[in-house]
Amino acid sequence: MKLLILNGPNLNLLGSREPDIYGKGNFEDFFRELQQKYKDRELVYFQSNIEGEIITKLQEADQGFDGVILNAAAYTHTSVGIGDAVKAIQTPVVEVHISNIHSREDFRHKSFIAPNAKGVIVGFGLQGYELAIQSFL
Ligand code: DQA
């Protein structure tokens, strides 16, 4: 089982960015913990602040990956291109958000990804990524 964790813009700042909302943990440390815990799965991590790079990664993930765990961050709410890429590929995509986007500003309630995602996990902090891994069992 090979899974791609794909993070979008500003998620490289986890730990220092708005810790009240996103927590104090940094993603690289958390990812290493996930790799230790889920040794039976091959976990790959990629983060980009660039919309097109996220689209290219989704297209590439269609070859060789069993699933994608996608937190497209702010692009979730704006990117028709990322939504189209999720629709275009066969590999199932689980959408994750650290915060509960539905309890925040109205503009965060819209997702271009959700209609074509296998499922959506929001509001559980970094644990949401782990729940997404478990959803691929
Ligand atoms: C986020 C929620 C988005 O609205 C926001 O733009 C992010 C992070 C989350 O994980 O809670 O950057 O995707």
Short mmCIF file of N, CA and C and ligand atoms in Angstrom, two decimals:
data_model
loop_
_atom_site.label_atom_id
_atom_site.label_comp_id
_atom_site.label_asym_id
_atom_site.label_seq_id
_atom_site.Cartn_x
_atom_site.Cartn_y
_atom_site.Cartn_z
N MET A 1 0.86 -1.21 0.00
CA MET A 1 0.00 0.00 0.00
C MET A 1 0.89 1.24 0.00
N LYS A 2 0.79 2.00 -1.06
CA LYS A 2 1.63 3.21 -1.19
C LYS A 2 0.72 4.45 -1.19
N LEU A 3 0.95 5.34 -0.23
CA LEU A 3 0.08 6.51 -0.07
C LEU A 3 0.89 7.80 -0.16
N LEU A 4 0.34 8.76 -0.87
CA LEU A 4 0.97 10.08 -0.98
C LEU A 4 0.23 11.06 -0.07
N ILE A 5 0.95 11.69 0.83
CA ILE A 5 0.39 12.80 1.61
C ILE A 5 0.83 14.09 0.91
N LEU A 6 -0.17 14.83 0.45
CA LEU A 6 0.10 16.01 -0.38
C LEU A 6 -0.46 17.24 0.33
N ASN A 7 0.44 18.13 0.73
CA ASN A 7 0.04 19.34 1.45
C ASN A 7 0.23 20.58 0.59
N GLY A 8 -0.71 21.50 0.70
CA GLY A 8 -0.69 22.72 -0.10
C GLY A 8 -0.08 23.91 0.63
N PRO A 9 -0.41 25.10 0.17
CA PRO A 9 0.28 26.31 0.58
C PRO A 9 0.21 26.61 2.08
N ASN A 10 1.35 27.07 2.57
CA ASN A 10 1.53 27.51 3.96
C ASN A 10 1.58 26.37 4.98
N LEU A 11 1.37 25.15 4.53
CA LEU A 11 1.42 24.03 5.48
C LEU A 11 2.86 23.66 5.81
N ASN A 12 3.83 24.25 5.09
CA ASN A 12 5.24 24.12 5.48
C ASN A 12 5.51 24.92 6.76
N LEU A 13 4.57 25.78 7.13
CA LEU A 13 4.76 26.62 8.33
C LEU A 13 4.08 26.04 9.57
N LEU A 14 3.59 24.82 9.46
CA LEU A 14 2.91 24.22 10.63
C LEU A 14 3.85 24.21 11.82
N GLY A 15 3.30 24.56 12.97
CA GLY A 15 4.13 24.66 14.17
C GLY A 15 4.27 26.11 14.58
N SER A 16 4.50 26.97 13.58
CA SER A 16 4.65 28.40 13.89
C SER A 16 3.46 29.21 13.38
N ARG A 17 2.74 28.68 12.42
CA ARG A 17 1.63 29.41 11.81
C ARG A 17 0.36 29.26 12.64
N GLU A 18 -0.20 30.36 13.10
CA GLU A 18 -1.47 30.34 13.84
C GLU A 18 -1.64 29.07 14.69
N PRO A 19 -0.75 28.88 15.69
CA PRO A 19 -0.78 27.61 16.45
C PRO A 19 -2.11 27.35 17.16
N ASP A 20 -2.87 28.42 17.45
CA ASP A 20 -4.17 28.21 18.10
C ASP A 20 -5.11 27.42 17.19
N ILE A 21 -4.92 27.59 15.90
CA ILE A 21 -5.79 26.89 14.93
C ILE A 21 -5.15 25.59 14.46
N TYR A 22 -3.86 25.66 14.16
CA TYR A 22 -3.22 24.52 13.48
C TYR A 22 -2.31 23.68 14.37
N GLY A 23 -2.16 24.09 15.64
CA GLY A 23 -1.34 23.31 16.55
C GLY A 23 0.12 23.72 16.52
N LYS A 24 0.88 23.15 17.45
CA LYS A 24 2.29 23.55 17.62
C LYS A 24 3.25 22.57 16.97
N GLY A 25 2.69 21.51 16.45
CA GLY A 25 3.55 20.46 15.88
C GLY A 25 3.99 20.78 14.46
N ASN A 26 5.23 20.39 14.15
CA ASN A 26 5.67 20.59 12.77
C ASN A 26 5.44 19.32 11.95
N PHE A 27 5.15 19.48 10.67
CA PHE A 27 4.66 18.33 9.90
C PHE A 27 5.74 17.29 9.66
N GLU A 28 6.97 17.72 9.49
CA GLU A 28 8.05 16.76 9.21
C GLU A 28 8.20 15.77 10.38
N ASP A 29 8.16 16.29 11.62
CA ASP A 29 8.26 15.41 12.80
C ASP A 29 7.07 14.45 12.84
N PHE A 30 5.89 15.02 12.59
CA PHE A 30 4.68 14.20 12.61
C PHE A 30 4.75 13.11 11.53
N PHE A 31 5.26 13.49 10.35
CA PHE A 31 5.36 12.52 9.26
C PHE A 31 6.29 11.36 9.63
N ARG A 32 7.40 11.69 10.29
CA ARG A 32 8.33 10.63 10.71
C ARG A 32 7.64 9.68 11.70
N GLU A 33 6.83 10.23 12.59
CA GLU A 33 6.07 9.39 13.53
C GLU A 33 5.11 8.46 12.78
N LEU A 34 4.45 9.03 11.76
CA LEU A 34 3.52 8.21 10.97
C LEU A 34 4.27 7.07 10.28
N GLN A 35 5.46 7.38 9.74
CA GLN A 35 6.25 6.35 9.05
C GLN A 35 6.64 5.24 10.02
N GLN A 36 6.98 5.61 11.28
CA GLN A 36 7.34 4.61 12.29
C GLN A 36 6.14 3.74 12.63
N LYS A 37 4.99 4.38 12.74
CA LYS A 37 3.78 3.69 13.19
C LYS A 37 3.18 2.80 12.10
N TYR A 38 3.30 3.25 10.86
CA TYR A 38 2.68 2.51 9.75
C TYR A 38 3.76 1.98 8.82
N LYS A 39 4.63 1.15 9.40
CA LYS A 39 5.77 0.61 8.65
C LYS A 39 5.33 -0.33 7.54
N ASP A 40 4.12 -0.86 7.68
CA ASP A 40 3.62 -1.80 6.67
C ASP A 40 3.12 -1.06 5.42
N ARG A 41 3.09 0.26 5.49
CA ARG A 41 2.67 1.04 4.33
C ARG A 41 3.81 1.94 3.87
N GLU A 42 3.85 2.22 2.60
CA GLU A 42 4.86 3.16 2.10
C GLU A 42 4.23 4.54 2.05
N LEU A 43 4.73 5.43 2.90
CA LEU A 43 4.18 6.78 2.96
C LEU A 43 5.15 7.76 2.31
N VAL A 44 4.63 8.58 1.42
CA VAL A 44 5.44 9.59 0.74
C VAL A 44 4.82 10.94 1.04
N TYR A 45 5.68 11.94 1.31
CA TYR A 45 5.18 13.27 1.66
C TYR A 45 5.70 14.31 0.68
N PHE A 46 4.79 15.17 0.24
CA PHE A 46 5.18 16.28 -0.63
C PHE A 46 4.37 17.50 -0.25
N GLN A 47 5.05 18.65 -0.16
CA GLN A 47 4.36 19.91 0.13
C GLN A 47 4.74 20.92 -0.94
N SER A 48 3.76 21.70 -1.38
CA SER A 48 4.07 22.77 -2.32
C SER A 48 3.16 23.97 -2.07
N ASN A 49 3.75 25.13 -2.31
CA ASN A 49 2.96 26.38 -2.25
C ASN A 49 2.43 26.74 -3.63
N ILE A 50 2.70 25.88 -4.61
CA ILE A 50 2.42 26.22 -6.01
C ILE A 50 1.30 25.32 -6.56
N GLU A 51 0.24 25.95 -7.02
CA GLU A 51 -0.95 25.21 -7.47
C GLU A 51 -0.61 24.17 -8.55
N GLY A 52 0.14 24.60 -9.56
CA GLY A 52 0.47 23.69 -10.67
C GLY A 52 1.27 22.49 -10.23
N GLU A 53 2.14 22.67 -9.24
CA GLU A 53 2.92 21.53 -8.74
C GLU A 53 2.01 20.51 -8.07
N ILE A 54 1.00 20.99 -7.40
CA ILE A 54 0.05 20.08 -6.74
C ILE A 54 -0.73 19.29 -7.80
N ILE A 55 -1.12 19.98 -8.87
CA ILE A 55 -1.84 19.31 -9.96
C ILE A 55 -0.94 18.25 -10.61
N THR A 56 0.32 18.60 -10.86
CA THR A 56 1.25 17.63 -11.47
C THR A 56 1.43 16.42 -10.56
N LYS A 57 1.57 16.64 -9.26
CA LYS A 57 1.73 15.52 -8.32
C LYS A 57 0.51 14.62 -8.32
N LEU A 58 -0.67 15.22 -8.39
CA LEU A 58 -1.90 14.40 -8.44
C LEU A 58 -1.90 13.54 -9.70
N GLN A 59 -1.52 14.12 -10.83
CA GLN A 59 -1.47 13.36 -12.08
C GLN A 59 -0.45 12.22 -11.96
N GLU A 60 0.71 12.52 -11.39
CA GLU A 60 1.75 11.49 -11.24
C GLU A 60 1.31 10.38 -10.29
N ALA A 61 0.54 10.76 -9.26
CA ALA A 61 0.11 9.78 -8.26
C ALA A 61 -0.83 8.74 -8.85
N ASP A 62 -1.35 9.03 -10.02
CA ASP A 62 -2.24 8.07 -10.69
C ASP A 62 -1.47 6.81 -11.09
N GLN A 63 -0.15 6.94 -11.20
CA GLN A 63 0.71 5.79 -11.50
C GLN A 63 1.44 5.40 -10.23
N GLY A 64 1.13 4.26 -9.70
CA GLY A 64 1.95 3.72 -8.61
C GLY A 64 1.49 4.02 -7.20
N PHE A 65 0.55 4.89 -7.01
CA PHE A 65 0.04 5.14 -5.66
C PHE A 65 -1.35 4.53 -5.50
N ASP A 66 -1.61 4.00 -4.31
CA ASP A 66 -2.93 3.41 -4.02
C ASP A 66 -3.90 4.45 -3.50
N GLY A 67 -3.37 5.58 -3.05
CA GLY A 67 -4.24 6.63 -2.53
C GLY A 67 -3.48 7.91 -2.30
N VAL A 68 -4.23 8.99 -2.26
CA VAL A 68 -3.65 10.31 -1.96
C VAL A 68 -4.43 10.90 -0.78
N ILE A 69 -3.69 11.45 0.18
CA ILE A 69 -4.27 12.18 1.30
C ILE A 69 -3.94 13.64 1.03
N LEU A 70 -4.95 14.42 0.69
CA LEU A 70 -4.73 15.77 0.17
C LEU A 70 -5.27 16.84 1.11
N ASN A 71 -4.37 17.69 1.58
CA ASN A 71 -4.79 18.94 2.23
C ASN A 71 -4.32 20.06 1.31
N ALA A 72 -5.21 20.52 0.45
CA ALA A 72 -4.84 21.55 -0.52
C ALA A 72 -4.85 22.94 0.11
N ALA A 73 -5.10 22.99 1.42
CA ALA A 73 -5.09 24.26 2.17
C ALA A 73 -5.97 25.30 1.47
N ALA A 74 -5.49 26.52 1.29
CA ALA A 74 -6.34 27.57 0.74
C ALA A 74 -6.83 27.26 -0.68
N TYR A 75 -6.04 26.47 -1.44
CA TYR A 75 -6.47 26.13 -2.81
C TYR A 75 -7.75 25.28 -2.82
N THR A 76 -8.02 24.63 -1.69
CA THR A 76 -9.27 23.86 -1.58
C THR A 76 -10.46 24.70 -2.01
N HIS A 77 -10.42 25.96 -1.56
CA HIS A 77 -11.59 26.83 -1.70
C HIS A 77 -11.60 27.62 -3.00
N THR A 78 -10.51 27.52 -3.78
CA THR A 78 -10.38 28.38 -4.97
C THR A 78 -10.05 27.65 -6.25
N SER A 79 -9.48 26.44 -6.15
CA SER A 79 -8.83 25.87 -7.33
C SER A 79 -9.70 24.89 -8.11
N VAL A 80 -10.24 25.38 -9.22
CA VAL A 80 -10.94 24.50 -10.15
C VAL A 80 -9.95 23.48 -10.71
N GLY A 81 -8.71 23.92 -10.93
CA GLY A 81 -7.68 23.03 -11.52
C GLY A 81 -7.37 21.83 -10.63
N ILE A 82 -7.24 22.05 -9.33
CA ILE A 82 -6.97 20.92 -8.43
C ILE A 82 -8.21 20.03 -8.34
N GLY A 83 -9.37 20.65 -8.29
CA GLY A 83 -10.61 19.85 -8.29
C GLY A 83 -10.71 18.98 -9.54
N ASP A 84 -10.38 19.56 -10.70
CA ASP A 84 -10.42 18.79 -11.96
C ASP A 84 -9.42 17.65 -11.94
N ALA A 85 -8.23 17.89 -11.37
CA ALA A 85 -7.20 16.84 -11.31
C ALA A 85 -7.67 15.68 -10.45
N VAL A 86 -8.32 15.99 -9.32
CA VAL A 86 -8.85 14.94 -8.45
C VAL A 86 -9.88 14.11 -9.21
N LYS A 87 -10.68 14.81 -10.02
CA LYS A 87 -11.71 14.12 -10.82
C LYS A 87 -11.07 13.28 -11.93
N ALA A 88 -9.96 13.76 -12.46
CA ALA A 88 -9.35 13.12 -13.64
C ALA A 88 -8.64 11.82 -13.31
N ILE A 89 -8.15 11.68 -12.09
CA ILE A 89 -7.33 10.50 -11.77
C ILE A 89 -8.20 9.38 -11.19
N GLN A 90 -7.66 8.16 -11.33
CA GLN A 90 -8.36 6.98 -10.81
C GLN A 90 -8.05 6.76 -9.33
N THR A 91 -6.85 7.12 -8.93
CA THR A 91 -6.41 6.90 -7.54
C THR A 91 -7.32 7.66 -6.58
N PRO A 92 -7.86 6.97 -5.57
CA PRO A 92 -8.77 7.66 -4.64
C PRO A 92 -8.06 8.73 -3.80
N VAL A 93 -8.76 9.82 -3.59
CA VAL A 93 -8.21 10.96 -2.83
C VAL A 93 -9.08 11.18 -1.58
N VAL A 94 -8.43 11.22 -0.42
CA VAL A 94 -9.13 11.60 0.81
C VAL A 94 -8.71 13.03 1.15
N GLU A 95 -9.69 13.90 1.29
CA GLU A 95 -9.44 15.32 1.61
C GLU A 95 -9.33 15.47 3.13
N VAL A 96 -8.30 16.15 3.56
CA VAL A 96 -8.09 16.37 5.00
C VAL A 96 -7.92 17.86 5.28
N HIS A 97 -8.52 18.33 6.37
CA HIS A 97 -8.23 19.67 6.90
C HIS A 97 -7.98 19.55 8.39
N ILE A 98 -6.95 20.23 8.82
CA ILE A 98 -6.57 20.20 10.23
C ILE A 98 -7.66 20.86 11.08
N SER A 99 -8.10 22.02 10.64
CA SER A 99 -9.15 22.75 11.36
C SER A 99 -10.52 22.34 10.83
N ASN A 100 -11.54 22.69 11.59
CA ASN A 100 -12.90 22.45 11.12
C ASN A 100 -13.30 23.62 10.22
N ILE A 101 -13.13 23.43 8.92
CA ILE A 101 -13.37 24.53 7.97
C ILE A 101 -14.82 25.01 8.02
N HIS A 102 -15.71 24.16 8.50
CA HIS A 102 -17.13 24.53 8.53
C HIS A 102 -17.49 25.44 9.70
N SER A 103 -16.60 25.53 10.67
CA SER A 103 -16.85 26.43 11.80
C SER A 103 -16.09 27.74 11.65
N ARG A 104 -15.48 27.91 10.47
CA ARG A 104 -14.68 29.12 10.24
C ARG A 104 -15.39 30.03 9.21
N GLU A 105 -14.63 30.91 8.57
CA GLU A 105 -15.24 31.89 7.65
C GLU A 105 -15.99 31.18 6.52
N ASP A 106 -17.00 31.88 6.00
CA ASP A 106 -17.84 31.29 4.94
C ASP A 106 -17.01 30.82 3.74
N PHE A 107 -15.96 31.60 3.40
CA PHE A 107 -15.20 31.23 2.19
C PHE A 107 -14.48 29.90 2.35
N ARG A 108 -14.35 29.41 3.59
CA ARG A 108 -13.70 28.10 3.80
C ARG A 108 -14.71 26.95 3.73
N HIS A 109 -15.97 27.25 3.58
CA HIS A 109 -16.98 26.18 3.55
C HIS A 109 -17.03 25.51 2.20
N LYS A 110 -16.56 26.21 1.17
CA LYS A 110 -16.60 25.67 -0.20
C LYS A 110 -15.35 24.83 -0.46
N SER A 111 -15.54 23.63 -1.03
CA SER A 111 -14.39 22.82 -1.45
C SER A 111 -14.58 22.38 -2.89
N PHE A 112 -13.57 22.64 -3.73
CA PHE A 112 -13.59 22.15 -5.11
C PHE A 112 -13.14 20.69 -5.18
N ILE A 113 -12.67 20.16 -4.05
CA ILE A 113 -12.13 18.79 -4.02
C ILE A 113 -13.19 17.79 -3.57
N ALA A 114 -13.95 18.21 -2.55
CA ALA A 114 -14.88 17.29 -1.88
C ALA A 114 -15.81 16.52 -2.83
N PRO A 115 -16.37 17.15 -3.88
CA PRO A 115 -17.31 16.39 -4.72
C PRO A 115 -16.70 15.15 -5.37
N ASN A 116 -15.38 15.16 -5.53
CA ASN A 116 -14.72 14.01 -6.17
C ASN A 116 -13.79 13.25 -5.24
N ALA A 117 -13.85 13.59 -3.96
CA ALA A 117 -13.02 12.88 -2.99
C ALA A 117 -13.71 11.59 -2.56
N LYS A 118 -12.88 10.64 -2.11
CA LYS A 118 -13.44 9.40 -1.55
C LYS A 118 -14.14 9.73 -0.24
N GLY A 119 -13.56 10.67 0.50
CA GLY A 119 -14.12 11.10 1.77
C GLY A 119 -13.41 12.35 2.24
N VAL A 120 -13.96 12.96 3.28
CA VAL A 120 -13.41 14.22 3.79
C VAL A 120 -13.28 14.11 5.31
N ILE A 121 -12.12 14.51 5.84
CA ILE A 121 -11.89 14.47 7.28
C ILE A 121 -11.48 15.88 7.71
N VAL A 122 -12.28 16.50 8.57
CA VAL A 122 -11.97 17.88 8.98
C VAL A 122 -12.04 18.01 10.49
N GLY A 123 -11.16 18.87 11.04
CA GLY A 123 -11.33 19.31 12.42
C GLY A 123 -10.66 18.46 13.48
N PHE A 124 -9.89 17.46 13.09
CA PHE A 124 -9.25 16.58 14.08
C PHE A 124 -7.77 16.86 14.25
N GLY A 125 -7.34 18.03 13.79
CA GLY A 125 -5.91 18.34 13.90
C GLY A 125 -5.11 17.41 13.01
N LEU A 126 -3.83 17.22 13.39
CA LEU A 126 -2.96 16.34 12.59
C LEU A 126 -3.46 14.90 12.60
N GLN A 127 -4.23 14.54 13.61
CA GLN A 127 -4.77 13.18 13.67
C GLN A 127 -5.59 12.84 12.43
N GLY A 128 -6.12 13.89 11.77
CA GLY A 128 -6.90 13.67 10.56
C GLY A 128 -6.11 12.91 9.49
N TYR A 129 -4.80 13.17 9.42
CA TYR A 129 -3.97 12.46 8.42
C TYR A 129 -3.90 10.97 8.75
N GLU A 130 -3.83 10.69 10.07
CA GLU A 130 -3.76 9.30 10.50
C GLU A 130 -5.09 8.58 10.22
N LEU A 131 -6.18 9.29 10.48
CA LEU A 131 -7.49 8.71 10.19
C LEU A 131 -7.61 8.42 8.69
N ALA A 132 -7.04 9.30 7.89
CA ALA A 132 -7.07 9.10 6.43
C ALA A 132 -6.27 7.87 6.05
N ILE A 133 -5.10 7.68 6.67
CA ILE A 133 -4.30 6.47 6.38
C ILE A 133 -5.12 5.24 6.72
N GLN A 134 -5.77 5.27 7.88
CA GLN A 134 -6.56 4.12 8.32
C GLN A 134 -7.72 3.86 7.37
N SER A 135 -8.21 4.91 6.72
CA SER A 135 -9.34 4.72 5.80
C SER A 135 -8.95 3.92 4.57
N PHE A 136 -7.64 3.80 4.33
CA PHE A 136 -7.17 3.04 3.16
C PHE A 136 -6.88 1.58 3.49
N LEU A 137 -7.19 1.14 4.73
CA LEU A 137 -6.91 -0.26 5.10
C LEU A 137 -7.68 -1.23 4.22
C1 DQA B 1 -6.66 24.14 6.07
C2 DQA B 1 -7.92 25.03 6.06
C3 DQA B 1 -7.83 26.06 4.96
O1 DQA B 1 -8.99 26.88 4.95
C4 DQA B 1 -6.62 26.95 5.15
O2 DQA B 1 -6.50 27.86 4.07
C5 DQA B 1 -5.37 26.18 5.36
C6 DQA B 1 -5.40 24.96 6.14
C7 DQA B 1 -6.67 23.18 7.26
O3 DQA B 1 -5.92 22.20 7.21
O4 DQA B 1 -7.39 23.39 8.25
O5 DQA B 1 -4.29 26.63 4.95
O6 DQA B 1 -6.68 23.37 4.89
#
